[in-house]
Amino acid sequence: MPLVPPARLLLTNATLASFQDTGQAYGLMTDAAIAIADGKIAWVGPAAHVPPDWKAGSPNLRRQDLGGRLVTPGLIDCHTHLVFAGDRSTEFEQRLQGVSYADIAAGGGGILATVRATRESSEERLYELAAERLQDMMTEGVTGVEIKSGYGLDEDTEIQMLRVARRLGENFPVRISTTFLGAHALPPEYAGDRAAYIEWLCQRMIPRIAEEKLAGAVDAYCEHIGFSPAETRQVFDAAVRHDLPVKLHADQLSDLGGAALVAEYCGLSADHVEYTNARGVKALAEAGSVAVLLPYAFYSLGETRKPPVAAFRQHQVPMAVATDCNPGTAPTSSLLTCLNMACVQFGLTPAEALAGATCHAARALGWEEDNGQVSRGMRADLAVWDVTHPAQLLYWRGSSPLHARVFDGRWLG
Ligand code: DI6
Ligand code: FE
């Protein structure tokens, strides 16, 4: 059989925001070229210095003149609940009439309403619904998505959710990271016996999920309406026993010390973090964990307590920004909208917000070695935009400025 040399792609005439740590905001470089081979970035630099074997006429080389367009790493949405059935627009109406999120949850609505709808759905239907949301995300330059379980809360449905997430990654040009969120809410079968539910998560579900490699991390909803710090510890201890990294829905509605707790386990990330205290910020810094900001949930619940952004900056805690895409508190698939909100509501600079959906989001998923930056050796997952400056991505909302995506080195126009 003749050996077919691997296809190569050279992007020229690019305005590059590499998100490399160059000291320049965005790692900006004009008139840049990016050389891609075997799905990876082989060379990045000024167009005038393209190595000779990448010149026009070289074999197996596709050249793409970008006409000065902006190139960024493909966006990464590092916190989503993409797989679910049903909608909760009636709760939206209730909340607008003054009923609180906690009261809705206490009345059997909230997360448990989505659990009922998800259990009643089929695996095929869950796949179709999630695929639509994923396609929406891809139109905004997303090339990586984290997806949590947590709307099944029984063995079959939790496994189904994770299988659906894995299949999306096999069938769409997007990298998927899966997370087991069995500790999302207490299912009705266990009402009155919280300890038994935690026991089942730790003794049955986490071992099975680790064994079948269905999830790459374990999360919990640590809140007064969710699980306590002590219960969260039990779940985390089980995750550690099975070599699964942890992350946490931490300090969203109250200060339960969630950020410090997840940092103790050297977790990937503490997510929400509106109520995170000074001790929590320092603990995240020491552990190297990422603070994931979720401004859509903050906005949607009409919250007023903002995350301690100045303290995160001061202690150099990396900040990521994600959609939290879910049917209750963050009914959105628009990561760009969330980046805009992170600037307007939380005071991030556009450079910080975009780092939050590229290099820092990659770190929140443990992908920092080969994703989230445009630099040599990284996977060639890129977004090419019809703008010439990164701030334009966040400034105007309404239509997607995406021109094309590159996934795993393939040009997807
Ligand atoms: N993420 C979650 O998992 C919960 N809140 C959040 O920000 C609950 C989502 C829901 O109401 O379904
Ligand atoms: Fe969430």
Tab-separated table of C-alpha atoms in Angstrom, residues 22-324:
chain	number	residue	atom	x	y	z
A	22	THR	CA	3.820	36.335	26.306
A	23	GLY	CA	3.133	39.267	28.606
A	24	GLN	CA	1.000	40.791	25.831
A	25	ALA	CA	-2.755	40.815	26.470
A	26	TYR	CA	-4.279	37.978	24.394
A	27	GLY	CA	-0.760	37.019	23.159
A	28	LEU	CA	-1.586	39.132	20.111
A	29	MET	CA	0.419	38.914	16.875
A	30	THR	CA	-0.522	40.416	13.503
A	31	ASP	CA	0.424	38.923	10.133
A	32	ALA	CA	0.924	35.531	11.751
A	33	ALA	CA	1.059	32.048	10.249
A	34	ILE	CA	0.092	28.759	11.904
A	35	ALA	CA	1.389	25.455	10.568
A	36	ILE	CA	-0.583	22.321	11.419
A	37	ALA	CA	0.345	18.664	10.933
A	38	ASP	CA	-1.112	15.461	12.412
A	39	GLY	CA	-3.798	17.413	14.249
A	40	LYS	CA	-1.212	19.444	16.124
A	41	ILE	CA	0.344	22.859	15.829
A	42	ALA	CA	3.793	22.367	14.284
A	43	TRP	CA	4.887	25.984	14.069
A	44	VAL	CA	3.527	29.477	14.893
A	45	GLY	CA	5.168	32.777	14.066
A	46	PRO	CA	5.407	35.804	11.794
A	47	ALA	CA	4.284	34.992	8.243
A	48	ALA	CA	7.640	36.269	6.961
A	49	HIS	CA	9.442	33.436	8.807
A	50	VAL	CA	7.441	30.396	7.690
A	51	PRO	CA	9.873	27.438	7.506
A	52	PRO	CA	10.817	26.368	3.947
A	53	ASP	CA	8.912	23.062	3.927
A	54	TRP	CA	5.683	24.998	4.474
A	55	LYS	CA	6.118	27.260	1.434
A	56	ALA	CA	3.583	27.260	-1.417
A	57	GLY	CA	3.841	24.174	-3.600
A	58	SER	CA	5.019	21.861	-0.776
A	59	PRO	CA	3.435	18.411	-1.007
A	60	ASN	CA	0.185	17.639	0.868
A	61	LEU	CA	-0.170	21.194	1.975
A	62	ARG	CA	-3.394	23.156	2.076
A	63	ARG	CA	-2.851	26.873	2.482
A	64	GLN	CA	-5.611	29.097	3.752
A	65	ASP	CA	-5.251	32.884	3.518
A	66	LEU	CA	-7.299	34.347	6.374
A	67	GLY	CA	-7.295	37.914	5.073
A	68	GLY	CA	-6.281	39.345	8.454
A	69	ARG	CA	-9.028	37.531	10.367
A	70	LEU	CA	-8.650	36.807	14.070
A	71	VAL	CA	-7.613	33.304	15.158
A	72	THR	CA	-8.030	32.154	18.754
A	73	PRO	CA	-7.821	28.771	20.420
A	74	GLY	CA	-11.178	27.010	19.968
A	75	LEU	CA	-13.408	28.050	22.857
A	76	ILE	CA	-13.860	25.621	25.749
A	77	ASP	CA	-17.032	25.542	27.836
A	78	CYS	CA	-15.760	23.909	31.033
A	79	HIS	CA	-19.042	23.644	32.999
A	80	THR	CA	-22.273	22.433	31.369
A	81	HIS	CA	-25.253	20.211	32.060
A	82	LEU	CA	-25.875	19.714	28.347
A	83	VAL	CA	-27.754	16.411	28.578
A	84	PHE	CA	-31.305	16.710	29.936
A	85	ALA	CA	-34.952	16.550	28.860
A	86	GLY	CA	-37.838	18.922	29.497
A	87	ASP	CA	-37.900	22.645	30.090
A	88	ARG	CA	-38.587	24.761	33.155
A	89	SER	CA	-40.115	27.893	31.685
A	90	THR	CA	-42.968	27.753	34.206
A	91	GLU	CA	-40.365	28.066	36.975
A	92	PHE	CA	-38.973	31.051	35.121
A	93	GLU	CA	-42.434	32.622	35.353
A	94	GLN	CA	-42.712	31.711	39.047
A	95	ARG	CA	-39.359	33.248	39.831
A	96	LEU	CA	-40.367	36.432	38.034
A	97	GLN	CA	-43.355	36.565	40.384
A	98	GLY	CA	-41.043	36.446	43.371
A	99	VAL	CA	-40.879	32.732	44.264
A	100	SER	CA	-37.292	31.887	45.173
A	101	TYR	CA	-35.155	29.174	43.573
A	102	ALA	CA	-34.834	27.498	46.985
A	103	ASP	CA	-38.625	27.486	47.501
A	104	ILE	CA	-39.170	25.962	44.054
A	105	ALA	CA	-36.646	23.239	44.904
A	106	ALA	CA	-38.261	22.616	48.297
A	107	GLY	CA	-41.607	22.107	46.516
A	108	GLY	CA	-40.201	19.281	44.363
A	109	GLY	CA	-39.389	21.485	41.374
A	110	GLY	CA	-35.949	22.667	40.343
A	111	ILE	CA	-33.396	19.947	39.718
A	112	LEU	CA	-35.915	17.196	40.565
A	113	ALA	CA	-38.319	18.430	37.860
A	114	THR	CA	-35.573	17.859	35.296
A	115	VAL	CA	-34.747	14.490	36.884
A	116	ARG	CA	-38.351	13.359	36.248
A	117	ALA	CA	-38.280	14.532	32.624
A	118	THR	CA	-34.861	12.976	32.006
A	119	ARG	CA	-35.849	9.614	33.483
A	120	GLU	CA	-38.976	9.563	31.291
A	121	SER	CA	-37.000	10.314	28.153
A	122	SER	CA	-35.124	7.761	26.029
A	123	GLU	CA	-31.386	7.623	25.434
A	124	GLU	CA	-31.985	8.451	21.769
A	125	ARG	CA	-34.091	11.487	22.595
A	126	LEU	CA	-31.545	12.711	25.157
A	127	TYR	CA	-28.898	12.406	22.475
A	128	GLU	CA	-30.940	14.411	19.937
A	129	LEU	CA	-31.711	17.190	22.403
A	130	ALA	CA	-28.104	17.479	23.558
A	131	ALA	CA	-26.837	17.374	19.958
A	132	GLU	CA	-28.948	20.445	19.104
A	133	ARG	CA	-27.483	22.370	22.030
A	134	LEU	CA	-23.986	21.248	21.128
A	135	GLN	CA	-24.431	22.421	17.545
A	136	ASP	CA	-25.504	25.842	18.838
A	137	MET	CA	-22.314	25.975	20.883
A	138	MET	CA	-20.186	25.031	17.904
A	139	THR	CA	-21.580	27.980	15.913
A	140	GLU	CA	-19.844	30.203	18.470
A	141	GLY	CA	-16.423	28.639	17.961
A	142	VAL	CA	-16.584	26.068	20.739
A	143	THR	CA	-14.288	23.054	20.243
A	144	GLY	CA	-14.330	21.632	23.774
A	145	VAL	CA	-17.202	21.016	26.216
A	146	GLU	CA	-17.478	19.520	29.667
A	147	ILE	CA	-20.743	17.653	30.292
A	148	LYS	CA	-22.044	16.541	33.686
A	149	SER	CA	-24.495	13.832	34.629
A	150	GLY	CA	-26.781	14.571	37.566
A	151	TYR	CA	-30.311	14.622	36.138
A	152	GLY	CA	-30.724	10.847	36.386
A	153	LEU	CA	-29.839	10.095	40.008
A	154	ASP	CA	-30.567	6.419	39.409
A	155	GLU	CA	-28.099	3.957	37.996
A	156	ASP	CA	-29.527	3.545	34.512
A	157	THR	CA	-30.243	7.189	33.822
A	158	GLU	CA	-26.910	8.466	35.149
A	159	ILE	CA	-25.081	5.938	32.973
A	160	GLN	CA	-27.275	6.872	29.999
A	161	MET	CA	-26.430	10.552	30.407
A	162	LEU	CA	-22.701	9.827	30.445
A	163	ARG	CA	-22.988	7.496	27.445
A	164	VAL	CA	-24.835	10.220	25.528
A	165	ALA	CA	-22.075	12.688	26.382
A	166	ARG	CA	-19.400	10.264	25.209
A	167	ARG	CA	-21.283	9.567	21.942
A	168	LEU	CA	-21.520	13.295	21.215
A	169	GLY	CA	-17.724	13.399	21.373
A	170	GLU	CA	-17.483	10.478	18.957
A	171	ASN	CA	-19.927	11.917	16.417
A	172	PHE	CA	-19.236	15.653	16.457
A	173	PRO	CA	-15.988	17.531	15.836
A	174	VAL	CA	-15.693	18.637	19.448
A	175	ARG	CA	-13.736	17.342	22.457
A	176	ILE	CA	-15.921	16.230	25.346
A	177	SER	CA	-14.960	15.862	28.997
A	178	THR	CA	-17.482	13.987	31.154
A	179	THR	CA	-18.161	14.480	34.862
A	180	PHE	CA	-20.196	12.376	37.285
A	181	LEU	CA	-22.534	14.597	39.322
A	182	GLY	CA	-24.540	11.993	41.234
A	183	ALA	CA	-24.431	14.323	44.260
A	184	HIS	CA	-26.635	16.915	42.541
A	185	ALA	CA	-29.886	16.414	44.498
A	186	LEU	CA	-31.395	13.778	46.756
A	187	PRO	CA	-33.652	11.601	44.574
A	188	PRO	CA	-37.176	10.925	45.890
A	189	GLU	CA	-36.456	7.205	46.485
A	190	TYR	CA	-33.960	8.218	49.162
A	191	ALA	CA	-36.035	10.973	50.789
A	192	GLY	CA	-35.346	10.743	54.517
A	193	ASP	CA	-32.211	8.656	54.084
A	194	ARG	CA	-29.436	10.883	52.856
A	195	ALA	CA	-26.725	8.652	54.277
A	196	ALA	CA	-27.933	5.702	52.201
A	197	TYR	CA	-27.812	7.769	49.028
A	198	ILE	CA	-24.250	8.916	49.686
A	199	GLU	CA	-23.322	5.325	50.480
A	200	TRP	CA	-24.783	4.196	47.143
A	201	LEU	CA	-22.868	6.907	45.266
A	202	CYS	CA	-19.597	5.948	46.952
A	203	GLN	CA	-19.931	2.173	47.002
A	204	ARG	CA	-21.801	1.506	43.799
A	205	MET	CA	-21.754	4.371	41.315
A	206	ILE	CA	-18.274	5.857	41.589
A	207	PRO	CA	-16.570	2.436	41.389
A	208	ARG	CA	-18.667	1.495	38.328
A	209	ILE	CA	-18.092	4.812	36.586
A	210	ALA	CA	-14.364	4.576	37.202
A	211	GLU	CA	-14.258	0.965	36.038
A	212	GLU	CA	-16.151	1.702	32.815
A	213	LYS	CA	-14.275	4.992	32.301
A	214	LEU	CA	-17.548	6.827	31.795
A	215	ALA	CA	-16.446	10.012	33.528
A	216	GLY	CA	-13.134	11.803	33.902
A	217	ALA	CA	-14.035	13.662	37.106
A	218	VAL	CA	-16.496	13.806	40.011
A	219	ASP	CA	-18.496	16.896	40.994
A	220	ALA	CA	-20.998	17.681	43.776
A	221	TYR	CA	-23.560	20.398	44.457
A	222	CYS	CA	-22.415	21.665	47.840
A	223	GLU	CA	-25.173	24.006	49.024
A	224	HIS	CA	-27.703	24.252	51.818
A	225	ILE	CA	-30.277	23.014	49.273
A	226	GLY	CA	-27.835	20.356	48.005
A	227	PHE	CA	-25.170	18.403	49.860
A	228	SER	CA	-23.260	19.397	52.985
A	229	PRO	CA	-19.479	19.744	53.164
A	230	ALA	CA	-19.338	16.482	55.172
A	231	GLU	CA	-21.340	14.623	52.516
A	232	THR	CA	-19.214	16.194	49.788
A	233	ARG	CA	-16.083	14.906	51.540
A	234	GLN	CA	-17.429	11.359	51.476
A	235	VAL	CA	-18.055	11.634	47.737
A	236	PHE	CA	-14.603	13.127	47.153
A	237	ASP	CA	-12.933	10.412	49.235
A	238	ALA	CA	-14.576	7.785	47.026
A	239	ALA	CA	-13.432	9.662	43.899
A	240	VAL	CA	-9.852	9.770	45.198
A	241	ARG	CA	-9.964	6.022	45.938
A	242	HIS	CA	-10.791	5.502	42.267
A	243	ASP	CA	-8.250	7.974	40.902
A	244	LEU	CA	-10.856	10.439	39.693
A	245	PRO	CA	-10.120	14.163	40.058
A	246	VAL	CA	-12.777	16.325	41.698
A	247	LYS	CA	-14.401	19.708	41.157
A	248	LEU	CA	-17.221	21.414	43.025
A	249	HIS	CA	-20.326	23.595	42.718
A	250	ALA	CA	-19.007	25.796	45.496
A	251	ASP	CA	-20.217	28.873	47.388
A	252	GLN	CA	-22.913	29.865	44.889
A	253	LEU	CA	-25.773	30.745	47.221
A	254	SER	CA	-23.996	30.700	50.578
A	255	ASP	CA	-20.531	30.343	52.100
A	256	LEU	CA	-20.114	26.715	53.080
A	257	GLY	CA	-16.343	26.824	52.630
A	258	GLY	CA	-16.674	24.947	49.335
A	259	ALA	CA	-13.654	26.474	47.615
A	260	ALA	CA	-11.327	25.571	50.505
A	261	LEU	CA	-12.843	22.090	50.577
A	262	VAL	CA	-12.220	21.322	46.908
A	263	ALA	CA	-8.741	22.869	47.164
A	264	GLU	CA	-7.937	20.430	49.975
A	265	TYR	CA	-8.406	17.667	47.397
A	266	CYS	CA	-6.299	19.595	44.848
A	267	GLY	CA	-9.462	19.769	42.758
A	268	LEU	CA	-9.570	20.869	39.149
A	269	SER	CA	-11.919	23.751	39.883
A	270	ALA	CA	-14.297	25.498	42.246
A	271	ASP	CA	-17.319	26.670	40.273
A	272	HIS	CA	-19.637	29.683	40.920
A	273	VAL	CA	-17.603	30.966	43.923
A	274	GLU	CA	-19.723	34.091	44.551
A	275	TYR	CA	-19.509	33.617	48.340
A	276	THR	CA	-15.935	32.329	48.457
A	277	ASN	CA	-14.090	33.867	51.408
A	278	ALA	CA	-10.441	34.953	51.729
A	279	ARG	CA	-9.378	31.563	53.064
A	280	GLY	CA	-10.981	29.881	50.041
A	281	VAL	CA	-9.187	32.179	47.594
A	282	LYS	CA	-5.812	31.429	49.187
A	283	ALA	CA	-6.538	27.710	49.262
A	284	LEU	CA	-7.382	27.718	45.536
A	285	ALA	CA	-4.154	29.594	44.809
A	286	GLU	CA	-2.079	27.111	46.784
A	287	ALA	CA	-3.777	24.092	45.213
A	288	GLY	CA	-3.519	25.485	41.679
A	289	SER	CA	-7.285	25.004	41.221
A	290	VAL	CA	-9.262	27.163	38.787
A	291	ALA	CA	-12.129	29.448	39.840
A	292	VAL	CA	-14.903	28.950	37.280
A	293	LEU	CA	-17.225	31.953	37.012
A	294	LEU	CA	-20.787	31.295	35.833
A	295	PRO	CA	-22.294	34.724	35.207
A	296	TYR	CA	-25.461	33.485	33.487
A	297	ALA	CA	-26.628	31.674	36.642
A	298	PHE	CA	-25.841	34.808	38.676
A	299	TYR	CA	-27.863	36.920	36.258
A	300	SER	CA	-30.719	34.476	35.904
A	301	LEU	CA	-31.242	34.129	39.660
A	302	GLY	CA	-30.999	37.891	40.164
A	303	GLU	CA	-28.094	37.415	42.558
A	304	THR	CA	-26.213	40.418	43.879
A	305	ARG	CA	-23.159	38.901	45.557
A	306	LYS	CA	-20.312	38.869	43.029
A	307	PRO	CA	-17.290	36.553	43.036
A	308	PRO	CA	-14.117	38.007	44.610
A	309	VAL	CA	-12.437	38.804	41.292
A	310	ALA	CA	-9.928	41.280	42.767
A	311	ALA	CA	-8.758	38.673	45.295
A	312	PHE	CA	-8.470	36.015	42.572
A	313	ARG	CA	-6.286	38.422	40.608
A	314	GLN	CA	-4.204	39.292	43.644
A	315	HIS	CA	-3.524	35.637	44.451
A	316	GLN	CA	-3.211	34.634	40.794
A	317	VAL	CA	-6.037	32.146	40.881
A	318	PRO	CA	-6.803	31.388	37.217
A	319	MET	CA	-10.374	32.360	36.346
A	320	ALA	CA	-12.403	30.438	33.776
A	321	VAL	CA	-15.846	31.412	32.455
A	322	ALA	CA	-18.509	28.896	31.400
A	323	THR	CA	-22.200	28.747	30.500
A	324	ASP	CA	-23.430	26.307	33.203
